[in-house]
Amino acid sequence: MKKIEAVIKPFKIDDVKDALGEMGIDGMTITEVKGHGRQKGHTELYRGAEYVVDFVPKVKIEMVVSEERVEEAVQAICAAARTGKVGDGKIFISPVEQVIRIRTGERDQDAI
């Protein structure tokens, strides 16, 4: 099993969710986050004062999938989240040792 974490632009979340749903991947956690990479934020003017917005709003999607589905999920996320501009985001993939469904006690693949 692998954990996929994707940090994307907020307006792309519905496209990514729909693309993953079409594959049968419905279980995910979505968090509003802020950060920056090469995008580096921007400068804004408010009431005549200029200030720097260092962190850009993003959305982080987390899901656990079987190893066989990782590449398929990554391709779906990339296709749905890509705008071709700086700040499209990143995907991180990590191993998962164990999954336990609290309600039933199911483990690993049965718990996904």
Coordinates of N, CA and C in Angstrom, one line a residue:
M1 N 0.8 -1.2 0.0 CA 0.0 0.0 0.0 C 0.9 1.2 0.0
K2 N 0.4 2.3 -0.6 CA 1.1 3.6 -0.7 C 0.2 4.7 -0.3
K3 N 0.7 5.7 0.3 CA 0.0 7.0 0.6 C 0.4 8.0 -0.5
I4 N -0.6 8.6 -1.1 CA -0.4 9.6 -2.1 C -0.8 10.9 -1.5
E5 N 0.1 11.9 -1.5 CA -0.2 13.2 -1.1 C 0.0 14.1 -2.3
A6 N -1.1 14.9 -2.6 CA -1.0 15.8 -3.8 C -1.3 17.2 -3.3
V7 N -0.4 18.1 -3.5 CA -0.7 19.5 -3.2 C -1.0 20.3 -4.5
I8 N -2.2 20.8 -4.7 CA -2.6 21.4 -5.9 C -3.3 22.7 -5.7
K9 N -3.6 23.4 -6.8 CA -4.3 24.7 -6.8 C -5.8 24.4 -6.4
P10 N -6.3 25.2 -5.5 CA -7.7 25.0 -5.0 C -8.8 24.8 -6.0
F11 N -8.7 25.6 -7.1 CA -9.8 25.5 -8.1 C -9.8 24.2 -8.9
K12 N -8.7 23.4 -8.7 CA -8.6 22.1 -9.4 C -9.1 20.9 -8.6
I13 N -9.6 21.2 -7.4 CA -10.0 20.1 -6.5 C -11.1 19.2 -7.1
D14 N -12.2 19.9 -7.6 CA -13.3 19.1 -8.2 C -12.9 18.3 -9.4
D15 N -12.0 18.8 -10.2 CA -11.5 18.0 -11.4 C -10.8 16.8 -10.9
V16 N -9.9 17.0 -9.9 CA -9.1 15.8 -9.4 C -10.0 14.8 -8.7
K17 N -11.0 15.3 -7.9 CA -11.9 14.4 -7.2 C -12.7 13.6 -8.2
D18 N -13.2 14.2 -9.3 CA -14.0 13.6 -10.3 C -13.1 12.5 -11.0
A19 N -11.9 12.9 -11.4 CA -11.0 11.9 -12.1 C -10.7 10.7 -11.2
L20 N -10.5 10.9 -10.0 CA -10.2 9.8 -9.1 C -11.5 9.0 -8.8
G21 N -12.6 9.6 -8.7 CA -13.9 8.9 -8.6 C -14.2 8.0 -9.7
E22 N -13.9 8.5 -11.0 CA -14.1 7.7 -12.1 C -13.3 6.4 -12.1
M23 N -12.2 6.4 -11.4 CA -11.3 5.2 -11.2 C -11.8 4.3 -10.1
G24 N -12.8 4.8 -9.3 CA -13.2 4.1 -8.1 C -12.5 4.4 -6.9
I25 N -11.7 5.5 -6.9 CA -11.0 5.9 -5.7 C -11.8 7.0 -5.1
D26 N -12.6 6.7 -4.0 CA -13.4 7.7 -3.4 C -12.9 8.1 -2.0
G27 N -12.1 7.3 -1.4 CA -11.7 7.6 0.0 C -10.5 8.6 -0.1
M28 N -10.6 9.8 0.5 CA -9.5 10.7 0.5 C -9.8 11.8 1.6
T29 N -8.7 12.4 2.0 CA -8.8 13.5 2.9 C -8.3 14.7 2.2
I30 N -9.1 15.8 2.4 CA -8.7 17.1 1.7 C -8.5 18.2 2.8
T31 N -7.4 18.8 2.7 CA -7.1 19.9 3.7 C -6.7 21.1 2.9
E32 N -7.1 22.3 3.4 CA -6.7 23.6 2.9 C -5.3 23.9 3.6
V33 N -4.3 24.2 2.8 CA -3.0 24.4 3.3 C -2.4 25.7 2.6
K34 N -1.3 26.2 3.1 CA -0.6 27.3 2.4 C 0.8 27.0 2.3
G35 N 1.5 27.5 1.3 CA 2.9 27.2 1.1 C 3.4 27.9 -0.1
H36 N 4.7 27.6 -0.4 CA 5.2 28.1 -1.7 C 6.4 27.3 -2.0
G37 N 6.7 27.3 -3.3 CA 7.9 26.6 -3.8 C 8.5 27.7 -4.8
R38 N 8.5 27.3 -6.1 CA 9.0 28.2 -7.1 C 8.1 29.4 -7.3
Q39 N 6.8 29.2 -6.9 CA 5.9 30.3 -7.1 C 6.2 31.5 -6.2
K40 N 6.7 31.3 -5.1 CA 7.2 32.3 -4.2 C 6.2 33.4 -3.7
G41 N 5.0 33.2 -3.9 CA 4.0 34.2 -3.4 C 4.0 35.5 -4.3
H42 N 3.4 36.5 -3.8 CA 3.2 37.7 -4.6 C 3.0 39.0 -3.7
T43 N 3.0 40.1 -4.3 CA 2.9 41.4 -3.6 C 1.4 41.9 -3.8
E44 N 0.8 42.4 -2.8 CA -0.6 43.0 -2.9 C -0.6 44.4 -2.3
L45 N -1.6 45.1 -2.8 CA -1.8 46.5 -2.3 C -3.1 46.5 -1.5
Y46 N -3.1 46.9 -0.2 CA -4.3 47.0 0.6 C -4.3 48.4 1.3
R47 N -5.3 49.1 1.1 CA -5.4 50.5 1.7 C -4.2 51.3 1.5
G48 N -3.6 51.3 0.3 CA -2.4 52.1 0.0 C -1.1 51.5 0.5
A49 N -1.2 50.4 1.3 CA 0.1 49.8 1.8 C 0.4 48.5 1.0
E50 N 1.6 48.3 0.7 CA 2.0 47.2 -0.1 C 2.5 46.1 0.9
Y51 N 2.1 44.9 0.7 CA 2.6 43.8 1.6 C 2.8 42.5 0.8
V52 N 3.7 41.7 1.2 CA 4.0 40.5 0.5 C 3.2 39.3 1.1
V53 N 2.6 38.6 0.2 CA 1.9 37.3 0.6 C 2.9 36.2 0.3
D54 N 3.6 35.7 1.4 CA 4.6 34.7 1.2 C 4.1 33.3 0.9
F55 N 2.9 33.0 1.4 CA 2.4 31.7 1.3 C 1.1 31.7 0.4
V56 N 1.0 30.8 -0.5 CA -0.1 30.8 -1.5 C -1.1 29.7 -1.0
P57 N -2.4 29.9 -1.1 CA -3.4 28.9 -0.7 C -3.3 27.7 -1.7
K58 N -3.3 26.5 -1.1 CA -3.3 25.3 -1.9 C -4.3 24.3 -1.2
V59 N -4.5 23.2 -1.8 CA -5.3 22.1 -1.3 C -4.4 20.8 -1.3
K60 N -4.4 20.1 -0.1 CA -3.7 18.9 -0.1 C -4.7 17.7 0.0
I61 N -4.5 16.8 -0.9 CA -5.3 15.6 -1.0 C -4.4 14.4 -0.5
E62 N -5.0 13.6 0.4 CA -4.3 12.4 0.9 C -5.1 11.2 0.7
M63 N -4.5 10.1 0.2 CA -5.3 8.9 0.0 C -4.3 7.7 0.1
V64 N -4.8 6.6 0.5 CA -4.0 5.3 0.5 C -4.6 4.4 -0.6
V65 N -3.7 3.9 -1.4 CA -4.1 3.0 -2.5 C -3.2 1.8 -2.5
S66 N -3.7 0.7 -3.2 CA -2.8 -0.5 -3.4 C -1.7 -0.1 -4.3
E67 N -0.6 -0.8 -4.2 CA 0.6 -0.5 -5.1 C 0.2 -0.6 -6.5
E68 N -0.7 -1.5 -6.9 CA -1.0 -1.6 -8.3 C -1.7 -0.4 -8.9
R69 N -2.4 0.4 -8.0 CA -3.2 1.6 -8.5 C -2.4 2.9 -8.4
V70 N -1.2 2.9 -7.9 CA -0.5 4.1 -7.7 C -0.3 4.9 -9.0
E71 N 0.3 4.3 -10.0 CA 0.6 5.0 -11.2 C -0.7 5.5 -11.9
E72 N -1.7 4.7 -11.9 CA -3.0 5.1 -12.5 C -3.5 6.4 -11.7
A73 N -3.4 6.4 -10.4 CA -3.9 7.5 -9.6 C -3.1 8.7 -9.9
V74 N -1.8 8.6 -9.9 CA -0.8 9.7 -10.2 C -1.1 10.3 -11.6
Q75 N -1.3 9.5 -12.6 CA -1.6 10.0 -13.9 C -3.0 10.8 -13.9
A76 N -4.0 10.3 -13.2 CA -5.3 11.0 -13.1 C -5.1 12.3 -12.4
I77 N -4.4 12.4 -11.3 CA -4.1 13.6 -10.6 C -3.4 14.6 -11.5
C78 N -2.3 14.2 -12.1 CA -1.6 15.1 -13.0 C -2.4 15.6 -14.1
A79 N -3.2 14.8 -14.8 CA -4.0 15.2 -15.9 C -5.1 16.2 -15.5
A80 N -5.7 16.0 -14.3 CA -6.8 16.8 -13.8 C -6.3 18.1 -13.2
A81 N -5.1 18.1 -12.6 CA -4.6 19.3 -11.9 C -3.7 20.2 -12.7
R82 N -3.2 19.7 -13.8 CA -2.3 20.5 -14.6 C -2.9 21.7 -15.3
T83 N -2.3 22.9 -15.1 CA -2.7 24.1 -15.9 C -1.5 24.5 -16.8
G84 N -0.3 24.0 -16.6 CA 0.8 24.3 -17.3 C 1.6 25.6 -16.8
K85 N 1.1 26.1 -15.7 CA 1.7 27.3 -15.1 C 2.4 26.9 -13.8
V86 N 3.3 27.8 -13.4 CA 4.0 27.6 -12.1 C 3.0 27.5 -11.0
G87 N 3.3 26.6 -10.1 CA 2.4 26.4 -8.9 C 1.3 25.4 -9.1
D88 N 1.4 24.5 -10.1 CA 0.5 23.4 -10.3 C 0.5 22.5 -9.2
G89 N 1.6 22.3 -8.5 CA 1.7 21.5 -7.3 C 2.7 20.3 -7.4
K90 N 2.6 19.5 -6.4 CA 3.5 18.3 -6.4 C 2.7 17.1 -5.8
I91 N 3.3 15.9 -6.1 CA 2.7 14.7 -5.6 C 3.9 13.9 -4.8
F92 N 3.5 13.5 -3.7 CA 4.5 12.7 -2.8 C 3.9 11.3 -2.6
I93 N 4.7 10.3 -2.7 CA 4.3 8.9 -2.5 C 5.1 8.3 -1.4
S94 N 4.5 7.7 -0.4 CA 5.1 7.1 0.7 C 4.6 5.7 1.0
P95 N 5.4 4.8 1.5 CA 4.9 3.5 1.9 C 4.0 3.5 3.1
V96 N 3.0 2.6 3.2 CA 2.1 2.5 4.3 C 2.3 1.1 4.9
E97 N 2.6 1.0 6.1 CA 2.8 -0.3 6.7 C 1.5 -1.0 7.1
Q98 N 0.5 -0.2 7.6 CA -0.7 -0.9 8.0 C -1.9 0.1 8.0
V99 N -3.0 -0.4 7.7 CA -4.3 0.4 7.7 C -5.3 -0.4 8.6
I100 N -6.0 0.3 9.5 CA -7.0 -0.3 10.3 C -8.2 0.5 10.3
R101 N -9.3 -0.1 9.9 CA -10.6 0.6 10.0 C -11.1 0.5 11.4
I102 N -11.3 1.6 12.1 CA -11.6 1.7 13.5 C -13.0 1.0 13.8
R103 N -14.0 1.2 12.9 CA -15.3 0.7 13.2 C -15.4 -0.8 13.2
T104 N -14.7 -1.5 12.2 CA -14.9 -2.9 12.1 C -13.6 -3.7 12.5
G105 N -12.5 -3.0 12.6 CA -11.2 -3.7 12.9 C -10.6 -4.3 11.6
E106 N -11.2 -4.1 10.5 CA -10.6 -4.6 9.2 C -9.2 -4.0 9.1
R107 N -8.3 -4.8 8.4 CA -6.9 -4.3 8.3 C -6.5 -4.3 6.8
D108 N -5.5 -3.5 6.5 CA -4.8 -3.4 5.3 C -5.8 -3.2 4.1
Q109 N -5.7 -4.1 3.0 CA -6.5 -3.9 1.8 C -8.0 -3.8 2.1
D110 N -8.4 -4.6 3.1 CA -9.9 -4.6 3.4 C -10.3 -3.3 4.1
A111 N -9.4 -2.6 4.6 CA -9.7 -1.3 5.3 C -9.6 -0.1 4.4
I112 N -9.1 -0.3 3.2 CA -8.9 0.9 2.3 C -10.3 1.2 1.7

